[in-house]
Amino acid sequence: MDRQILVLNGPNLNLLGTREPDVYGAATLDEIVHDLRVVAADRGAEIKAVQSNVEGELVDALHDARTWADGVVFNPGAYTHTSIALRDAISAVGLPVVETHLSNVHAREEFRHRSMLSAVCVGVVCGFGPTSYRMALDGLLDHLDRDVG
Ligand code: CA2
């Protein structure tokens, strides 16, 4: 059966392509997800995409993923830097999660340098715009291939 991947996006990422193109690029979230579906199909994987501006809904999406997903590509937005609830949810579900960012958070404000989530993720990709998502998906699928052996 095809691998099932959750592509999860946090607060404000629904605005992609409409504002701050200098920081976050011109692509909309729908375009990014469409591109990921093409890449995923090529590798025998299927994507379900969820975006929420609500921290608890992101926790719920991670809990739900435990019942159907093999792994998660996750851009937690600003919750990256604050959310112990999301960190606990990632640990609790035990799915491989790749923390993914459009921008290079380490080249930005000091408060973006710290992630509450990186330590419980299998990997982190940042700084490549929409390509970050593709790299995260590729890395996740490679990780899953290795896991199965
Ligand atoms: O670089 C990333 O992907 C971030 O996760 C984006 C978050 C930011 O808080 C993180 O530090 C890094 C912000 C997402 C805001 O998205 C917007 C999209 C269009 C217009 C305005 C904001």
mmCIF file of C-alpha atoms and ligand atoms in Angstrom:
data_model
loop_
_atom_site.group_PDB
_atom_site.id
_atom_site.type_symbol
_atom_site.label_atom_id
_atom_site.label_comp_id
_atom_site.label_asym_id
_atom_site.label_seq_id
_atom_site.Cartn_x
_atom_site.Cartn_y
_atom_site.Cartn_z
ATOM 1 C CA MET A 1 0.000 0.000 0.000
ATOM 2 C CA ASP A 2 1.099 3.584 -0.653
ATOM 3 C CA ARG A 3 2.689 5.426 2.224
ATOM 4 C CA GLN A 4 0.400 7.997 3.793
ATOM 5 C CA ILE A 5 1.915 11.349 4.709
ATOM 6 C CA LEU A 6 0.335 14.208 6.634
ATOM 7 C CA VAL A 7 1.482 17.654 5.489
ATOM 8 C CA LEU A 8 0.594 19.858 8.423
ATOM 9 C CA ASN A 9 0.809 23.650 8.414
ATOM 10 C CA GLY A 10 0.362 26.032 11.313
ATOM 11 C CA PRO A 11 -0.722 29.621 11.840
ATOM 12 C CA ASN A 12 -0.742 32.195 9.049
ATOM 13 C CA LEU A 13 0.560 29.797 6.418
ATOM 14 C CA ASN A 14 -2.865 30.008 4.751
ATOM 15 C CA LEU A 15 -1.738 33.527 3.748
ATOM 16 C CA LEU A 16 1.194 32.292 1.683
ATOM 17 C CA GLY A 17 1.433 33.925 -1.729
ATOM 18 C CA THR A 18 -0.639 36.912 -0.653
ATOM 19 C CA ARG A 19 1.765 38.853 1.652
ATOM 20 C CA GLU A 20 5.470 39.134 2.485
ATOM 21 C CA PRO A 21 6.654 37.382 -0.716
ATOM 22 C CA ASP A 22 10.182 38.663 0.029
ATOM 23 C CA VAL A 23 10.294 36.459 3.157
ATOM 24 C CA TYR A 24 8.007 33.545 2.311
ATOM 25 C CA GLY A 25 7.965 33.478 -1.500
ATOM 26 C CA ALA A 26 5.170 33.856 -4.043
ATOM 27 C CA ALA A 27 3.723 30.329 -3.988
ATOM 28 C CA THR A 28 0.408 29.693 -2.273
ATOM 29 C CA LEU A 29 -0.014 26.816 0.159
ATOM 30 C CA ASP A 30 -2.256 25.058 -2.379
ATOM 31 C CA GLU A 31 0.520 25.287 -4.970
ATOM 32 C CA ILE A 32 3.086 23.908 -2.533
ATOM 33 C CA VAL A 33 0.789 21.008 -1.624
ATOM 34 C CA HIS A 34 0.026 20.315 -5.293
ATOM 35 C CA ASP A 35 3.759 20.111 -6.025
ATOM 36 C CA LEU A 36 4.206 17.750 -3.057
ATOM 37 C CA ARG A 37 1.428 15.465 -4.298
ATOM 38 C CA VAL A 38 3.255 15.120 -7.640
ATOM 39 C CA VAL A 39 6.574 14.317 -5.921
ATOM 40 C CA ALA A 40 4.821 11.934 -3.514
ATOM 41 C CA ALA A 41 2.997 10.072 -6.299
ATOM 42 C CA ASP A 42 6.336 9.534 -8.013
ATOM 43 C CA ARG A 43 7.544 7.772 -4.881
ATOM 44 C CA GLY A 44 4.346 5.821 -4.223
ATOM 45 C CA ALA A 45 3.108 8.049 -1.434
ATOM 46 C CA GLU A 46 -0.137 9.903 -0.793
ATOM 47 C CA ILE A 47 -0.587 13.211 0.944
ATOM 48 C CA LYS A 48 -3.291 14.593 3.149
ATOM 49 C CA ALA A 49 -2.872 18.309 3.830
ATOM 50 C CA VAL A 50 -4.169 20.122 6.912
ATOM 51 C CA GLN A 51 -3.686 23.762 7.871
ATOM 52 C CA SER A 52 -4.886 25.370 11.077
ATOM 53 C CA ASN A 53 -4.331 28.615 12.908
ATOM 54 C CA VAL A 54 -5.347 26.956 16.188
ATOM 55 C CA GLU A 55 -2.739 25.212 18.338
ATOM 56 C CA GLY A 56 -5.186 22.612 19.707
ATOM 57 C CA GLU A 57 -6.331 21.693 16.200
ATOM 58 C CA LEU A 58 -2.724 21.000 15.249
ATOM 59 C CA VAL A 59 -2.456 18.747 18.331
ATOM 60 C CA ASP A 60 -5.676 16.994 17.233
ATOM 61 C CA ALA A 61 -4.345 16.542 13.681
ATOM 62 C CA LEU A 62 -1.184 14.884 15.071
ATOM 63 C CA HIS A 63 -3.285 12.586 17.296
ATOM 64 C CA ASP A 64 -5.521 11.671 14.361
ATOM 65 C CA ALA A 65 -2.480 10.983 12.159
ATOM 66 C CA ARG A 66 -1.496 8.179 14.527
ATOM 67 C CA THR A 67 -4.415 6.146 13.129
ATOM 68 C CA TRP A 68 -3.536 6.463 9.424
ATOM 69 C CA ALA A 69 -0.245 8.239 8.627
ATOM 70 C CA ASP A 70 3.281 6.891 8.263
ATOM 71 C CA GLY A 71 4.896 10.266 8.905
ATOM 72 C CA VAL A 72 4.410 14.022 8.991
ATOM 73 C CA VAL A 73 5.914 17.021 7.193
ATOM 74 C CA PHE A 74 5.178 19.803 9.651
ATOM 75 C CA ASN A 75 5.579 23.560 9.384
ATOM 76 C CA PRO A 76 4.379 24.664 12.823
ATOM 77 C CA GLY A 77 4.795 28.386 12.005
ATOM 78 C CA ALA A 78 5.371 30.558 15.061
ATOM 79 C CA TYR A 79 4.297 27.717 17.387
ATOM 80 C CA THR A 80 7.720 26.226 16.602
ATOM 81 C CA HIS A 81 9.224 28.646 19.060
ATOM 82 C CA THR A 82 6.651 28.400 21.847
ATOM 83 C CA SER A 83 4.628 25.209 21.911
ATOM 84 C CA ILE A 84 5.271 22.567 24.547
ATOM 85 C CA ALA A 85 1.829 21.142 23.659
ATOM 86 C CA LEU A 86 2.978 20.394 20.094
ATOM 87 C CA ARG A 87 6.262 18.970 21.355
ATOM 88 C CA ASP A 88 4.355 16.633 23.686
ATOM 89 C CA ALA A 89 1.973 15.647 20.876
ATOM 90 C CA ILE A 90 4.863 14.761 18.552
ATOM 91 C CA SER A 91 6.458 12.659 21.289
ATOM 92 C CA ALA A 92 3.138 11.042 22.178
ATOM 93 C CA VAL A 93 2.153 9.920 18.677
ATOM 94 C CA GLY A 94 5.562 8.446 17.950
ATOM 95 C CA LEU A 95 5.353 9.162 14.205
ATOM 96 C CA PRO A 96 8.417 10.479 12.379
ATOM 97 C CA VAL A 97 7.952 14.232 11.953
ATOM 98 C CA VAL A 98 10.120 16.547 9.840
ATOM 99 C CA GLU A 99 10.108 20.156 11.069
ATOM 100 C CA THR A 100 9.945 22.288 7.950
ATOM 101 C CA HIS A 101 10.376 26.029 7.406
ATOM 102 C CA LEU A 102 10.292 28.195 4.313
ATOM 103 C CA SER A 103 12.690 30.756 5.744
ATOM 104 C CA ASN A 104 16.083 30.241 7.353
ATOM 105 C CA VAL A 105 14.949 30.797 10.921
ATOM 106 C CA HIS A 106 18.598 30.995 12.083
ATOM 107 C CA ALA A 107 19.242 34.019 9.885
ATOM 108 C CA ARG A 108 16.274 35.867 11.380
ATOM 109 C CA GLU A 109 15.358 37.312 14.784
ATOM 110 C CA GLU A 110 16.894 35.684 17.868
ATOM 111 C CA PHE A 111 13.515 34.394 19.078
ATOM 112 C CA ARG A 112 13.225 32.264 15.930
ATOM 113 C CA HIS A 113 16.541 30.509 16.607
ATOM 114 C CA ARG A 114 15.024 28.336 19.315
ATOM 115 C CA SER A 115 12.681 25.499 18.422
ATOM 116 C CA MET A 116 10.652 23.651 21.037
ATOM 117 C CA LEU A 117 10.132 20.848 18.515
ATOM 118 C CA SER A 118 13.411 20.030 16.749
ATOM 119 C CA ALA A 119 14.592 17.657 19.480
ATOM 120 C CA VAL A 120 11.573 15.377 19.019
ATOM 121 C CA CYS A 121 11.638 15.464 15.191
ATOM 122 C CA VAL A 122 13.594 13.097 12.952
ATOM 123 C CA GLY A 123 14.955 16.064 10.993
ATOM 124 C CA VAL A 124 14.680 19.771 10.274
ATOM 125 C CA VAL A 125 14.713 21.593 6.925
ATOM 126 C CA CYS A 126 14.684 25.382 6.633
ATOM 127 C CA GLY A 127 15.609 28.193 4.306
ATOM 128 C CA PHE A 128 14.725 26.881 0.850
ATOM 129 C CA GLY A 129 11.233 28.285 0.380
ATOM 130 C CA PRO A 130 8.780 25.752 -1.049
ATOM 131 C CA THR A 131 11.758 23.478 -1.822
ATOM 132 C CA SER A 132 12.080 22.958 1.968
ATOM 133 C CA TYR A 133 8.827 20.962 1.817
ATOM 134 C CA ARG A 134 10.088 18.809 -1.059
ATOM 135 C CA MET A 135 13.350 18.133 0.769
ATOM 136 C CA ALA A 136 11.442 17.305 3.941
ATOM 137 C CA LEU A 137 9.171 14.880 2.069
ATOM 138 C CA ASP A 138 12.129 13.190 0.368
ATOM 139 C CA GLY A 139 13.976 12.916 3.676
ATOM 140 C CA LEU A 140 10.916 11.518 5.407
ATOM 141 C CA LEU A 141 10.281 8.900 2.700
ATOM 142 C CA ASP A 142 13.963 7.875 2.766
ATOM 143 C CA HIS A 143 13.726 7.615 6.543
ATOM 144 C CA LEU A 144 10.632 5.400 6.250
ATOM 145 C CA ASP A 145 12.327 3.222 3.604
ATOM 146 C CA ARG A 146 15.319 2.745 5.923
ATOM 147 C CA ASP A 147 13.047 1.985 8.868
ATOM 148 C CA VAL A 148 11.290 -0.824 7.039
ATOM 149 C CA GLY A 149 14.632 -2.175 5.816
HETATM 150 O O1 CA2 B 1 9.780 30.016 7.750
HETATM 151 C C1 CA2 B 1 8.783 29.415 8.122
HETATM 152 O O2 CA2 B 1 8.239 28.551 7.456
HETATM 153 C C2 CA2 B 1 8.140 29.797 9.473
HETATM 154 O O3 CA2 B 1 7.640 28.606 10.068
HETATM 155 C C3 CA2 B 1 7.018 30.761 9.140
HETATM 156 C C4 CA2 B 1 6.346 31.335 10.378
HETATM 157 C C5 CA2 B 1 7.383 31.923 11.339
HETATM 158 O O4 CA2 B 1 6.748 32.358 12.523
HETATM 159 C C6 CA2 B 1 8.462 30.912 11.685
HETATM 160 O O5 CA2 B 1 9.404 31.537 12.519
HETATM 161 C C7 CA2 B 1 9.151 30.410 10.428
HETATM 162 C C8 CA2 B 1 5.370 32.444 9.990
HETATM 163 C C9 CA2 B 1 4.384 32.070 8.936
HETATM 164 C C10 CA2 B 1 3.712 33.322 8.472
HETATM 165 O O6 CA2 B 1 3.233 33.108 7.173
HETATM 166 C C11 CA2 B 1 2.887 34.180 6.438
HETATM 167 C C12 CA2 B 1 2.601 33.949 5.122
HETATM 168 C C13 CA2 B 1 2.255 34.988 4.306
HETATM 169 C C14 CA2 B 1 2.184 36.269 4.814
HETATM 170 C C15 CA2 B 1 2.470 36.497 6.141
HETATM 171 C C16 CA2 B 1 2.821 35.445 6.959
#
